[in-house]
mmCIF file of C-alpha atoms in Angstrom:
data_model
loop_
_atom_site.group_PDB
_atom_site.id
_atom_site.type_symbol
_atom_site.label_atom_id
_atom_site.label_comp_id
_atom_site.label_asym_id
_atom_site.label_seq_id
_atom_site.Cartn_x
_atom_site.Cartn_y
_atom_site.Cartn_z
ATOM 1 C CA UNK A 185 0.000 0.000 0.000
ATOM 2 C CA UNK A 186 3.058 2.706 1.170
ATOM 3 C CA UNK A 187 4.723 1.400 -2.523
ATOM 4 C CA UNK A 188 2.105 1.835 -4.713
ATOM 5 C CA UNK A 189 0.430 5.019 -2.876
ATOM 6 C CA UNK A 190 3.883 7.184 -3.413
ATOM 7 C CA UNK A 191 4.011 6.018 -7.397
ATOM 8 C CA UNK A 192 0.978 7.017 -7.630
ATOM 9 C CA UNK A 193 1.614 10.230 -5.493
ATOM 10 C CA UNK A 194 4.689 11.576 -7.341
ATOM 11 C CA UNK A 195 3.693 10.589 -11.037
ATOM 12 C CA UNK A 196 0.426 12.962 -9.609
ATOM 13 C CA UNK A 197 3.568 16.269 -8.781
ATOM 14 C CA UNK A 198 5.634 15.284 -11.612
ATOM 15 C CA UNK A 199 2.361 15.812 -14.003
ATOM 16 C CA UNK A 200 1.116 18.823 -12.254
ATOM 17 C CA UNK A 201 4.436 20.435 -12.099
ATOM 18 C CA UNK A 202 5.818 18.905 -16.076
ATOM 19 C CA UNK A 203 8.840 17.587 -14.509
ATOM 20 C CA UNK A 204 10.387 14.017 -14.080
ATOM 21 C CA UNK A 205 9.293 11.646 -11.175
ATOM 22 C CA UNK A 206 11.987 11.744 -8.645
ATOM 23 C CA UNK A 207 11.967 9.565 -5.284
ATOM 24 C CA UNK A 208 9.111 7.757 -3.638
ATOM 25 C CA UNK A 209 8.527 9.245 -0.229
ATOM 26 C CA UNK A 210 6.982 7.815 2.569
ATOM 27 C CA UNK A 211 4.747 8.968 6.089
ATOM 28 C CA UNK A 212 6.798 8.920 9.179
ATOM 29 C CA UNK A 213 3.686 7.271 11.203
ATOM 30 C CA UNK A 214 3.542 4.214 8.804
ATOM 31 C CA UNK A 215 -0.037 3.093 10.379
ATOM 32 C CA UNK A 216 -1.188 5.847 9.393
ATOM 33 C CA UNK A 217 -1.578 4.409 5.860
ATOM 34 C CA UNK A 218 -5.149 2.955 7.000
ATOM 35 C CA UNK A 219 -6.443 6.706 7.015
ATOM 36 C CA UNK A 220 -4.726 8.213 4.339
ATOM 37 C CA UNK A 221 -7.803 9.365 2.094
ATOM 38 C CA UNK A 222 -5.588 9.338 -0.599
ATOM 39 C CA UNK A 223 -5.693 5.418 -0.077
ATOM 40 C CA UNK A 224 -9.153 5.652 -1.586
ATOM 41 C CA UNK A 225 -8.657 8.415 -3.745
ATOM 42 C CA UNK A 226 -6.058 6.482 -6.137
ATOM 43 C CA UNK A 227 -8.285 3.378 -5.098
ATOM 44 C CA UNK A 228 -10.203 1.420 -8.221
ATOM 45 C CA UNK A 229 -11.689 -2.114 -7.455
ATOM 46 C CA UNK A 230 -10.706 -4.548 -10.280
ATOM 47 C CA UNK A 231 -13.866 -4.963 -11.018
ATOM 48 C CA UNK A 232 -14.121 -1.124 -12.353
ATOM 49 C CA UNK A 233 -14.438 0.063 -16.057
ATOM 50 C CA UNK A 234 -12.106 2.847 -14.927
ATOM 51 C CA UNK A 235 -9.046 0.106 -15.457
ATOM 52 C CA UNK A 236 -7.089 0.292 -18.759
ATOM 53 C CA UNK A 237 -6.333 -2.236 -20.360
ATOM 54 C CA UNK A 238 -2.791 -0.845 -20.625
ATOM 55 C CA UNK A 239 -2.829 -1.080 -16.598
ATOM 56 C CA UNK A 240 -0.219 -2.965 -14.806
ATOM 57 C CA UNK A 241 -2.045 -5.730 -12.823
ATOM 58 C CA UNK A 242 0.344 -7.304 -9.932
ATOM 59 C CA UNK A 243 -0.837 -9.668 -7.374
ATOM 60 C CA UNK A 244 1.708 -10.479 -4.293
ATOM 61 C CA UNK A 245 0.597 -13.750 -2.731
ATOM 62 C CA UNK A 246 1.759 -15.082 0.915
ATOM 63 C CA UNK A 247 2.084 -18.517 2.522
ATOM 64 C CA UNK A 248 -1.402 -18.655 5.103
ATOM 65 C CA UNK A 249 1.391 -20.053 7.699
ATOM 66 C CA UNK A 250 2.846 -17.023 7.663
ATOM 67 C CA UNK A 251 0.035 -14.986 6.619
ATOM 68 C CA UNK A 252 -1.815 -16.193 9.771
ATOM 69 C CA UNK A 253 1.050 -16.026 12.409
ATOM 70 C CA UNK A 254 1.750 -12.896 11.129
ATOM 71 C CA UNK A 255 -0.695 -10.893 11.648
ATOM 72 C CA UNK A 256 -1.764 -12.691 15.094
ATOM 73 C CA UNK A 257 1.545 -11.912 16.238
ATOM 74 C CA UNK A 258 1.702 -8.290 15.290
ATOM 75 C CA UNK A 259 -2.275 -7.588 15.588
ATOM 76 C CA UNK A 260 -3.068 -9.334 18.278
ATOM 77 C CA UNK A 261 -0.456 -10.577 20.406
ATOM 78 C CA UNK A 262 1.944 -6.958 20.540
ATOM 79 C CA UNK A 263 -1.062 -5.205 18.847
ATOM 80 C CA UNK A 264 0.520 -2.978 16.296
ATOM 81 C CA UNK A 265 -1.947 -0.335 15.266
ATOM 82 C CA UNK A 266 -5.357 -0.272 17.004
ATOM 83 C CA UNK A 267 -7.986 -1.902 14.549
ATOM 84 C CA UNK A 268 -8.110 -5.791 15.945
ATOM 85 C CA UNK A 269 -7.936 -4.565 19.546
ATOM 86 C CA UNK A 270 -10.679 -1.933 19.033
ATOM 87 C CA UNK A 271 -13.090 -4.637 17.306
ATOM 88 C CA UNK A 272 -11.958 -7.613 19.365
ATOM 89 C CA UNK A 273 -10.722 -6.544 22.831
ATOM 90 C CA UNK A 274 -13.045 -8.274 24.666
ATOM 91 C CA UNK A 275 -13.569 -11.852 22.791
ATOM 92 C CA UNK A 276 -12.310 -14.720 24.485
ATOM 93 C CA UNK A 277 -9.590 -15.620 21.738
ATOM 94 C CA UNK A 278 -7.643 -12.177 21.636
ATOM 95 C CA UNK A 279 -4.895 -12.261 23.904
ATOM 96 C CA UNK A 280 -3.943 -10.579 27.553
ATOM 97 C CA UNK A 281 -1.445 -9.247 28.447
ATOM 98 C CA UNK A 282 -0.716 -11.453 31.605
ATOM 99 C CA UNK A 283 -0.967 -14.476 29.224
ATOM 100 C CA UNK A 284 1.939 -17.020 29.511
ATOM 101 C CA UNK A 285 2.681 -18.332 25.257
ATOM 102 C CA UNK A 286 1.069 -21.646 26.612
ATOM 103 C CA UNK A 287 -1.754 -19.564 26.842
ATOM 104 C CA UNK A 288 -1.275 -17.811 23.710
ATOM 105 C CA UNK A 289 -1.334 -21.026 21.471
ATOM 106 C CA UNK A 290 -4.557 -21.272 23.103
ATOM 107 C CA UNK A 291 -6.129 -18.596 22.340
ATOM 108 C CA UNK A 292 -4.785 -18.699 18.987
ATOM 109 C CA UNK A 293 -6.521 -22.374 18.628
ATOM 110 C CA UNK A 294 -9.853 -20.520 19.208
ATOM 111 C CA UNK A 295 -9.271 -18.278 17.019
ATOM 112 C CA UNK A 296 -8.743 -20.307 14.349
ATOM 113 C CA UNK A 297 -11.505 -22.558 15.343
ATOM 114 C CA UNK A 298 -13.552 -19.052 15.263
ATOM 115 C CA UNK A 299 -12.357 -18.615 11.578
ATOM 116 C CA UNK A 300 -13.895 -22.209 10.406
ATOM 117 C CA UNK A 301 -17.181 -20.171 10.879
ATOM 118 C CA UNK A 302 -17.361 -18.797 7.285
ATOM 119 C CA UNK A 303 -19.321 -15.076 8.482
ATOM 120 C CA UNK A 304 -16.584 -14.855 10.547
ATOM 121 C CA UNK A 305 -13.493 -15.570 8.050
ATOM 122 C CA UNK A 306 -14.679 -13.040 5.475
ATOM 123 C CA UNK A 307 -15.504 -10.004 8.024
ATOM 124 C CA UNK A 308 -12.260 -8.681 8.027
ATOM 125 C CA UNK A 309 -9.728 -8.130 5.299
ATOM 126 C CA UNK A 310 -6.404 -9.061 7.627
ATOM 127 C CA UNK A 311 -7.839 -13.425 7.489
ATOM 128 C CA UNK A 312 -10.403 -13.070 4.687
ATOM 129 C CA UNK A 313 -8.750 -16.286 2.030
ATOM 130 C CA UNK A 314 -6.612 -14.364 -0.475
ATOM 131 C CA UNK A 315 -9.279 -16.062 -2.712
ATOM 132 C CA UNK A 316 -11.341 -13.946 -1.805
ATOM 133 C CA UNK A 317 -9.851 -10.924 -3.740
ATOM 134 C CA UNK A 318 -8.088 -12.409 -6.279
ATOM 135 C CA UNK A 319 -11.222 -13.247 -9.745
ATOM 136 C CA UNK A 320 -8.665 -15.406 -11.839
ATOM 137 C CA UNK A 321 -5.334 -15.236 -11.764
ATOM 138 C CA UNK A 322 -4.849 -14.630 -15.348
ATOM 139 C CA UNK A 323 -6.207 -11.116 -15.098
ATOM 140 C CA UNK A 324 -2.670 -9.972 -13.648
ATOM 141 C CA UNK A 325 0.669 -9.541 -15.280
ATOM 142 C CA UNK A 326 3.014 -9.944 -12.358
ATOM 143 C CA UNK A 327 2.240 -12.432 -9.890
ATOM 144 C CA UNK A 328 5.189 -12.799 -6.845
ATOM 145 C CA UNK A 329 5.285 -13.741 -3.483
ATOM 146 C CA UNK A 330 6.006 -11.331 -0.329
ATOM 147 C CA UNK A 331 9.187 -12.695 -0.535
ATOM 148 C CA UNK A 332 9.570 -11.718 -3.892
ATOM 149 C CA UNK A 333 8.445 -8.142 -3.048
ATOM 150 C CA UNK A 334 12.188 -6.287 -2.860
ATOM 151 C CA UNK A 335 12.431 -7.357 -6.499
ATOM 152 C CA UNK A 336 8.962 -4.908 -7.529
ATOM 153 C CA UNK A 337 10.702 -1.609 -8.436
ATOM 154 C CA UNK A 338 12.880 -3.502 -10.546
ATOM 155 C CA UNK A 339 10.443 -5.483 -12.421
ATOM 156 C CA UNK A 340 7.998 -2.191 -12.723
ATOM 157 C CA UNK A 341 11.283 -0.398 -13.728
ATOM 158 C CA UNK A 342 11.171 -2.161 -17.194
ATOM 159 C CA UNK A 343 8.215 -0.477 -18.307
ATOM 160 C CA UNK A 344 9.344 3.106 -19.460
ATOM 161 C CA UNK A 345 7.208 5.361 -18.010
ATOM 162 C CA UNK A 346 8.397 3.663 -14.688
ATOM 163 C CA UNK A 347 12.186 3.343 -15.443
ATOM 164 C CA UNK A 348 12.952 5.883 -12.972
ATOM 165 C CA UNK A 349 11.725 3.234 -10.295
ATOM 166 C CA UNK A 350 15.040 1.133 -11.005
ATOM 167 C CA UNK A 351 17.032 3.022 -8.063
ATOM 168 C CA UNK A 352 14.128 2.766 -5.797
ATOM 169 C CA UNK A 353 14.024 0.241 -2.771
ATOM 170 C CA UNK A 354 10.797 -2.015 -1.418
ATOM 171 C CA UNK A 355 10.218 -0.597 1.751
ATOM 172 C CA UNK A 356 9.756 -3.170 4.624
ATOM 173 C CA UNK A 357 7.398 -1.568 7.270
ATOM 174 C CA UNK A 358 6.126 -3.079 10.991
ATOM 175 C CA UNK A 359 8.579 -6.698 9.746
ATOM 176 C CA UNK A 360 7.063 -9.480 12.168
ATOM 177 C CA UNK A 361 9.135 -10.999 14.719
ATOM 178 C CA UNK A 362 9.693 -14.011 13.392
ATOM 179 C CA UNK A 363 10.969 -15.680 16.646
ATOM 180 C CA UNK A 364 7.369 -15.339 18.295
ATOM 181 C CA UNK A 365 5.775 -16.861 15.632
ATOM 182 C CA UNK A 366 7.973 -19.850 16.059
ATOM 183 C CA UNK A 367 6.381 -20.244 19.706
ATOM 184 C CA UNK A 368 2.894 -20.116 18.821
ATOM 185 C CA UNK A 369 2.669 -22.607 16.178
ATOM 186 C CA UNK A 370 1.530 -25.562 17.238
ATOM 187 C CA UNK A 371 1.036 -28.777 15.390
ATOM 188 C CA UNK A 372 -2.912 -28.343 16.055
ATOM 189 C CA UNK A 373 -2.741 -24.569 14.861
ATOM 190 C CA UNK A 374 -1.051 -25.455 11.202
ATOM 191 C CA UNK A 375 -3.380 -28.378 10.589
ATOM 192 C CA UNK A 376 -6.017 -25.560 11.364
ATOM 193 C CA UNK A 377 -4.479 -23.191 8.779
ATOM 194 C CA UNK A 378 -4.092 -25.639 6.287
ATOM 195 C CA UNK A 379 -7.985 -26.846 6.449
ATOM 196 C CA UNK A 380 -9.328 -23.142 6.621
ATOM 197 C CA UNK A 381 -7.229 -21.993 3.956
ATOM 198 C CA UNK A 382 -7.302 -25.076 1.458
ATOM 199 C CA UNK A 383 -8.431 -22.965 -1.208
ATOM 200 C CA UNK A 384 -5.040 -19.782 -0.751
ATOM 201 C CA UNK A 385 -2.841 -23.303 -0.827
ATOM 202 C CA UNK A 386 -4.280 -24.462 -4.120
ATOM 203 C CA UNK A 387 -3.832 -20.365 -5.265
ATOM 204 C CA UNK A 388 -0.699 -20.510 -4.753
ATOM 205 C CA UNK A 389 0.254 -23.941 -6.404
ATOM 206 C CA UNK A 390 -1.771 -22.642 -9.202
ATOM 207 C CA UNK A 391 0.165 -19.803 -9.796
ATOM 208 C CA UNK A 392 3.400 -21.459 -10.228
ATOM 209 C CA UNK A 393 4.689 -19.382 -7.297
ATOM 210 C CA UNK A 394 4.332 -21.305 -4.041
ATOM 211 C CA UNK A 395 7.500 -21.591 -1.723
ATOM 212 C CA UNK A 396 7.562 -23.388 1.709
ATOM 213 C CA UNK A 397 7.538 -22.069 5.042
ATOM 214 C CA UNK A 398 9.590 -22.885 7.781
ATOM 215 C CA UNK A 399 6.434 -22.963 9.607
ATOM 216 C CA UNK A 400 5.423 -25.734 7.922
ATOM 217 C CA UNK A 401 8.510 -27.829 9.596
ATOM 218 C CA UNK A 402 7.676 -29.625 12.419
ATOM 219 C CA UNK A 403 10.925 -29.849 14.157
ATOM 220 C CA UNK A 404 11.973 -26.541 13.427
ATOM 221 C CA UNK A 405 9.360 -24.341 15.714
ATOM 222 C CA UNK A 406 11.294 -23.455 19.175
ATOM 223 C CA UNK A 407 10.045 -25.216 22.197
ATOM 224 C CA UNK A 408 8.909 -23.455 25.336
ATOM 225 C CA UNK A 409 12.178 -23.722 26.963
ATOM 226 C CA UNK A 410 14.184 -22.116 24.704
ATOM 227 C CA UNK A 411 12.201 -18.653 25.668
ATOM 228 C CA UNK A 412 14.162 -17.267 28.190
ATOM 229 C CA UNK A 413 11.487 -15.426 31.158
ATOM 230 C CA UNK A 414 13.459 -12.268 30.737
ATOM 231 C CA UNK A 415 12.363 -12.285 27.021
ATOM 232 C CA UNK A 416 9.082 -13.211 27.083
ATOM 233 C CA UNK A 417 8.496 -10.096 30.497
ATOM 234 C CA UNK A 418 9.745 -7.731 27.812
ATOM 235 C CA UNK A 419 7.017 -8.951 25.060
ATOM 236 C CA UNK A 420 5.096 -8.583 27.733
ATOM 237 C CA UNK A 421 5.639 -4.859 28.374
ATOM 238 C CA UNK A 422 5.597 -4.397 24.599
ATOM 239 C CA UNK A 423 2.351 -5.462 24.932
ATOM 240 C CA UNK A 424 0.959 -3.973 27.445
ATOM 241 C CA UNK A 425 2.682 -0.117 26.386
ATOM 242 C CA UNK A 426 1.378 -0.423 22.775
ATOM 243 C CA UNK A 427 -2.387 -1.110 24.345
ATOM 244 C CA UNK A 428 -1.940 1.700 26.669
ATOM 245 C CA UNK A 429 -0.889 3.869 23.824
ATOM 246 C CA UNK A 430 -3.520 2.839 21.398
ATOM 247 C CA UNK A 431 -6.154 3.900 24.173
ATOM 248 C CA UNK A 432 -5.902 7.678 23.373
ATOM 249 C CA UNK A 433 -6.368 6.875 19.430
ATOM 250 C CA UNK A 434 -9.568 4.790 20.380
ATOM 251 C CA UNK A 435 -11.445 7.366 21.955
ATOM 252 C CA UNK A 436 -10.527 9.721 19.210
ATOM 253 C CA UNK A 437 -12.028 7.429 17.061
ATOM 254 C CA UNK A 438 -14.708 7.195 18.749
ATOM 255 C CA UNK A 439 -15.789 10.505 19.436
ATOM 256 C CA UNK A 440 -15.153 10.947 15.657
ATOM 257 C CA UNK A 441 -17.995 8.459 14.666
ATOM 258 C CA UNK A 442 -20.063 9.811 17.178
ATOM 259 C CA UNK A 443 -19.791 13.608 15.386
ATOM 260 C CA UNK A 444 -20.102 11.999 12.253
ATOM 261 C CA UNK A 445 -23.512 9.831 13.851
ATOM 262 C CA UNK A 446 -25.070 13.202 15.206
ATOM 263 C CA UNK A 447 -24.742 14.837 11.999
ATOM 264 C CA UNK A 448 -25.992 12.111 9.951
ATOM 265 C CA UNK A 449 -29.991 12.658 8.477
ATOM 266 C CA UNK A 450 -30.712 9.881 10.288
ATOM 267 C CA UNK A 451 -29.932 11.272 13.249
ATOM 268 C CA UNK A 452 -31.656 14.866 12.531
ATOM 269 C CA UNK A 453 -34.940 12.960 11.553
ATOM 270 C CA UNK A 454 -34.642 11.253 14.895
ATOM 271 C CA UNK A 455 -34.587 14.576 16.581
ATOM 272 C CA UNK A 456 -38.429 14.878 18.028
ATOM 273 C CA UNK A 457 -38.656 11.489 18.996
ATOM 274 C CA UNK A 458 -36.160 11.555 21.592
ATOM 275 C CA UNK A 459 -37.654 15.357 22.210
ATOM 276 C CA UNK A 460 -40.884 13.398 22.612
ATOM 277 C CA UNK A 461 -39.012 10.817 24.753
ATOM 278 C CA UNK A 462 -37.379 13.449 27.249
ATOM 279 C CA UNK A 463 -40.535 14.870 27.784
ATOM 280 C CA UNK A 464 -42.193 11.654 28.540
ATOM 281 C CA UNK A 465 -39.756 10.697 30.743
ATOM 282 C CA UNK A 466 -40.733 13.872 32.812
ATOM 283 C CA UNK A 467 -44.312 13.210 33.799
#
């Protein structure tokens, strides 16, 4: 999203000021890509007549094992950025912060054993099956893996009006911590991952562009015991600062839909009934 929103945001200064694209440039609060409304002002769903059909189409497509383990470890467990704790703070499966990773894997089991419900797989975008966005993959002309990713600028760089993009890096923003993901993977959990996600599996084999995980090796996910106490206290307070810290943004956004509620029509044609309601109250 960061990538593609600063192509699209300096070939937009280079035409309005007839010069040459330059360097992609990037927001210093990278979350903060989730309320850019330029996000949704480049936006076109692939399903628009707005695409031409001189448009580059490239898919990236990721492993569910460490799709999955990803984002539970990042939005859930240390809770980078504040959507899955604002939705799911108080559901049974989303971790605490006094939680030992015992109880972690747990947690994560009933999670995933939440996702088998199909309503609940497809209502948000971070677990949704990459199927679920992805028509045919024919329809795009670059299909990689997330791993493939640093290579982008140089494979857009071919096309001329995007040459300038050959000196360009991928960034690489909010990387997982791949060490935690080795401790909550459990045998249960991947057999889990693999059942729910049959259909991203058979994607990727499709495509020609599958690659293992180490996820997927039994023997090579740390036990317990190699997670020293002093390590695990310090995830700990990671976790329990970046909740603390995402309270503040929460209420803002909050108080936000609730001026943007009491503005609505709905809410103005409302208005005398809860007069009428007051006054009722009275007598």
């Amino acid at each position: 999203m960061h990538f593609f929103l600063a192509i699209e945001q300096e070939m937009e200064r280079a035409q309005l000021t007839h010069a040459l694209p330059k360097k992609l440039s990037y927001p210093n609060a990278v979350m903060d890509i989730h309320e850019n409304g330029d996000i949704f002002r480049f936006s076109i769903s692939p399903a628009s007549p707005r695409i031409s059909s001189r448009a580059i189409r490239v898919v990236a497509l990721r492993n569910p094992l460490d799709r999955i383990l990803s984002m539970w470890v990042d939005k859930a467990v240390l809770v980078e950025g504040t959507h899955m704790l604002q939705l799911h703070a108080n559901s049974s499966w989303f971790p605490r912060t006094t939680d030992s990773v015992s109880e972690i894997q747990s947690r994560l089991i009933q999670f995933l054993k939440e996702l088998s419900d199909p309503t609940f797989r497809l209502s948000d975008a971070h677990w949704a099956p990459q199927t679920t966005f992805i028509k045919s993959i024919k329809d795009y002309n670059h299909v990689v893996t997330t791993r493939d990713l640093k290579d982008l600028p140089r494979i857009l760089a071919l096309y001329e009006h995007l040459s300038w993009l050959a000196v360009e890096e991928m960034p690489h923003f909010n990387k997982s911590q791949d060490s935690l993901k080795d401790f909550f993977i459990t045998q249960e959990a991947r057999e889990l991952i693999h059942e729910i996600y049959k259909s991203d599996f058979t994607l990727l084999q499709s495509s020609g562009v599958i690659y293992p995980s180490r996820l997927e090796n039994v023997n090579a996910a740390s036990s317990l015991s190699d997670l020293d106490a002093e390590v695990w206290t310090r995830n700990q307070r990671r976790m329990e600062i970046n909740r603390l810290e995402a309270i503040p943004h929460i209420g803002k956004v909050y108080h936000q839909q609730l001026i943007d509620f009491q503005n609505s029509r709905i809410w103005r044609l409302t208005a005398p009934y809860r007069r009428m309601r007051i006054w009722l109250k009275k007598l």
